[in-house]
């Protein structure tokens, strides 16, 4: 059976949103790294309400959570594709996976910095 793309403005976009939502659910329910990041995101959201962070702080915190979740999702996709292409260990595949993990590391450092800037003053 051949896949037919829906090019109509409304139903095509609705289907795209549906697939994106299902992909997000798959990430959150099947990938441990995403589960951890999602849980941290929930905890940080609760902390934001508890500490009454400002609108600007909410913007930065929301962006940091979104950044981490997005980059972690892309990292997972790279890993899945690499494993599909070459299931056994291969030096080049390992290199590619390391680079994708490095992107998550940079995003995590950014999110940690944002969290520290927002929350350290709340404790002082």
mmCIF file of C-alpha atoms in Angstrom:
data_model
loop_
_atom_site.group_PDB
_atom_site.id
_atom_site.type_symbol
_atom_site.label_atom_id
_atom_site.label_comp_id
_atom_site.label_asym_id
_atom_site.label_seq_id
_atom_site.Cartn_x
_atom_site.Cartn_y
_atom_site.Cartn_z
ATOM 1 C CA UNK A 1 0.000 0.000 0.000
ATOM 2 C CA UNK A 2 1.386 3.371 -1.002
ATOM 3 C CA UNK A 3 1.341 6.324 1.384
ATOM 4 C CA UNK A 4 -0.534 9.285 -0.025
ATOM 5 C CA UNK A 5 0.292 12.711 1.314
ATOM 6 C CA UNK A 6 -2.620 14.953 2.266
ATOM 7 C CA UNK A 7 -1.786 18.352 0.780
ATOM 8 C CA UNK A 8 -4.974 20.095 1.856
ATOM 9 C CA UNK A 9 -4.437 23.057 4.130
ATOM 10 C CA UNK A 10 -6.595 22.061 7.081
ATOM 11 C CA UNK A 11 -6.703 18.256 7.158
ATOM 12 C CA UNK A 12 -3.066 17.936 6.115
ATOM 13 C CA UNK A 13 -1.961 20.150 9.003
ATOM 14 C CA UNK A 14 -4.236 18.330 11.436
ATOM 15 C CA UNK A 15 -2.667 15.021 10.456
ATOM 16 C CA UNK A 16 0.806 16.523 10.896
ATOM 17 C CA UNK A 17 -0.088 17.721 14.394
ATOM 18 C CA UNK A 18 -1.540 14.305 15.206
ATOM 19 C CA UNK A 19 1.656 12.529 14.116
ATOM 20 C CA UNK A 20 3.803 15.020 16.040
ATOM 21 C CA UNK A 21 1.712 14.489 19.176
ATOM 22 C CA UNK A 22 1.924 10.697 18.806
ATOM 23 C CA UNK A 23 5.683 10.995 18.356
ATOM 24 C CA UNK A 24 5.956 13.039 21.549
ATOM 25 C CA UNK A 25 3.906 10.425 23.416
ATOM 26 C CA UNK A 26 6.157 7.653 22.052
ATOM 27 C CA UNK A 27 9.232 9.556 23.216
ATOM 28 C CA UNK A 28 7.874 10.166 26.715
ATOM 29 C CA UNK A 29 6.578 6.618 27.189
ATOM 30 C CA UNK A 30 9.413 4.584 25.662
ATOM 31 C CA UNK A 31 12.701 6.464 26.039
ATOM 32 C CA UNK A 32 14.271 6.616 29.496
ATOM 33 C CA UNK A 33 16.331 9.739 28.806
ATOM 34 C CA UNK A 34 13.189 11.604 27.735
ATOM 35 C CA UNK A 35 11.297 10.284 30.774
ATOM 36 C CA UNK A 36 13.994 11.732 33.030
ATOM 37 C CA UNK A 37 14.045 15.077 31.202
ATOM 38 C CA UNK A 38 10.229 15.245 31.187
ATOM 39 C CA UNK A 39 10.151 14.561 34.934
ATOM 40 C CA UNK A 40 12.736 17.282 35.566
ATOM 41 C CA UNK A 41 10.650 19.625 33.416
ATOM 42 C CA UNK A 42 7.583 18.908 35.557
ATOM 43 C CA UNK A 43 9.577 19.476 38.755
ATOM 44 C CA UNK A 44 10.927 22.768 37.425
ATOM 45 C CA UNK A 45 7.416 23.844 36.465
ATOM 46 C CA UNK A 46 6.224 23.084 40.000
ATOM 47 C CA UNK A 47 9.225 25.031 41.345
ATOM 48 C CA UNK A 48 8.270 27.954 39.125
ATOM 49 C CA UNK A 49 4.803 28.094 40.678
ATOM 50 C CA UNK A 50 6.181 27.604 44.186
ATOM 51 C CA UNK A 51 8.736 30.409 43.865
ATOM 52 C CA UNK A 52 6.407 32.710 41.878
ATOM 53 C CA UNK A 53 8.949 33.301 39.126
ATOM 54 C CA UNK A 54 8.426 36.306 36.857
ATOM 55 C CA UNK A 55 7.029 36.221 33.334
ATOM 56 C CA UNK A 56 10.518 36.638 31.919
ATOM 57 C CA UNK A 57 11.810 33.790 34.091
ATOM 58 C CA UNK A 58 8.898 31.618 32.891
ATOM 59 C CA UNK A 59 9.845 32.382 29.298
ATOM 60 C CA UNK A 60 13.454 31.348 29.830
ATOM 61 C CA UNK A 61 12.499 28.264 31.848
ATOM 62 C CA UNK A 62 9.955 27.157 29.258
ATOM 63 C CA UNK A 63 12.493 27.652 26.475
ATOM 64 C CA UNK A 64 15.101 25.659 28.415
ATOM 65 C CA UNK A 65 12.686 22.763 28.995
ATOM 66 C CA UNK A 66 11.632 22.831 25.339
ATOM 67 C CA UNK A 67 15.266 22.977 24.201
ATOM 68 C CA UNK A 68 16.223 19.945 26.269
ATOM 69 C CA UNK A 69 13.197 17.905 25.215
ATOM 70 C CA UNK A 70 13.692 18.782 21.548
ATOM 71 C CA UNK A 71 17.413 18.085 21.407
ATOM 72 C CA UNK A 72 16.970 14.876 23.417
ATOM 73 C CA UNK A 73 14.281 13.791 20.935
ATOM 74 C CA UNK A 74 16.560 14.524 17.984
ATOM 75 C CA UNK A 75 19.385 12.638 19.689
ATOM 76 C CA UNK A 76 17.085 9.651 20.126
ATOM 77 C CA UNK A 77 16.095 9.820 16.448
ATOM 78 C CA UNK A 78 19.766 9.906 15.382
ATOM 79 C CA UNK A 79 20.512 6.899 17.608
ATOM 80 C CA UNK A 80 17.538 4.928 16.245
ATOM 81 C CA UNK A 81 18.498 5.664 12.640
ATOM 82 C CA UNK A 82 22.137 4.774 13.302
ATOM 83 C CA UNK A 83 21.145 1.500 14.988
ATOM 84 C CA UNK A 84 18.812 0.687 12.092
ATOM 85 C CA UNK A 85 21.495 1.347 9.496
ATOM 86 C CA UNK A 86 24.259 -0.460 11.353
ATOM 87 C CA UNK A 87 22.993 -2.596 14.283
ATOM 88 C CA UNK A 88 26.461 -3.799 15.300
ATOM 89 C CA UNK A 89 29.097 -1.536 16.791
ATOM 90 C CA UNK A 90 30.869 0.577 14.235
ATOM 91 C CA UNK A 91 33.412 3.301 14.970
ATOM 92 C CA UNK A 92 31.811 5.866 12.631
ATOM 93 C CA UNK A 93 28.308 5.172 13.971
ATOM 94 C CA UNK A 94 29.676 5.575 17.498
ATOM 95 C CA UNK A 95 31.233 8.892 16.486
ATOM 96 C CA UNK A 96 27.896 10.115 15.074
ATOM 97 C CA UNK A 97 26.055 9.059 18.239
ATOM 98 C CA UNK A 98 28.659 10.802 20.399
ATOM 99 C CA UNK A 99 28.184 14.043 18.469
ATOM 100 C CA UNK A 100 24.395 13.838 18.910
ATOM 101 C CA UNK A 101 24.880 13.200 22.642
ATOM 102 C CA UNK A 102 27.234 16.178 22.748
ATOM 103 C CA UNK A 103 24.418 18.383 21.446
ATOM 104 C CA UNK A 104 22.261 17.214 24.354
ATOM 105 C CA UNK A 105 25.135 18.024 26.703
ATOM 106 C CA UNK A 106 25.311 21.618 25.419
ATOM 107 C CA UNK A 107 21.537 22.001 25.742
ATOM 108 C CA UNK A 108 21.681 20.599 29.284
ATOM 109 C CA UNK A 109 24.456 23.023 30.276
ATOM 110 C CA UNK A 110 22.355 25.882 28.919
ATOM 111 C CA UNK A 111 19.284 24.700 30.846
ATOM 112 C CA UNK A 112 21.305 24.304 34.046
ATOM 113 C CA UNK A 113 22.698 27.825 33.663
ATOM 114 C CA UNK A 114 19.191 29.219 33.149
ATOM 115 C CA UNK A 115 17.923 27.292 36.175
ATOM 116 C CA UNK A 116 20.754 28.566 38.358
ATOM 117 C CA UNK A 117 20.214 32.162 37.239
ATOM 118 C CA UNK A 118 16.508 31.899 38.043
ATOM 119 C CA UNK A 119 16.608 29.921 41.301
ATOM 120 C CA UNK A 120 19.831 30.852 43.140
ATOM 121 C CA UNK A 121 18.446 34.329 43.994
ATOM 122 C CA UNK A 122 15.320 32.650 45.396
ATOM 123 C CA UNK A 123 17.464 30.873 47.998
ATOM 124 C CA UNK A 124 19.617 33.888 48.912
#
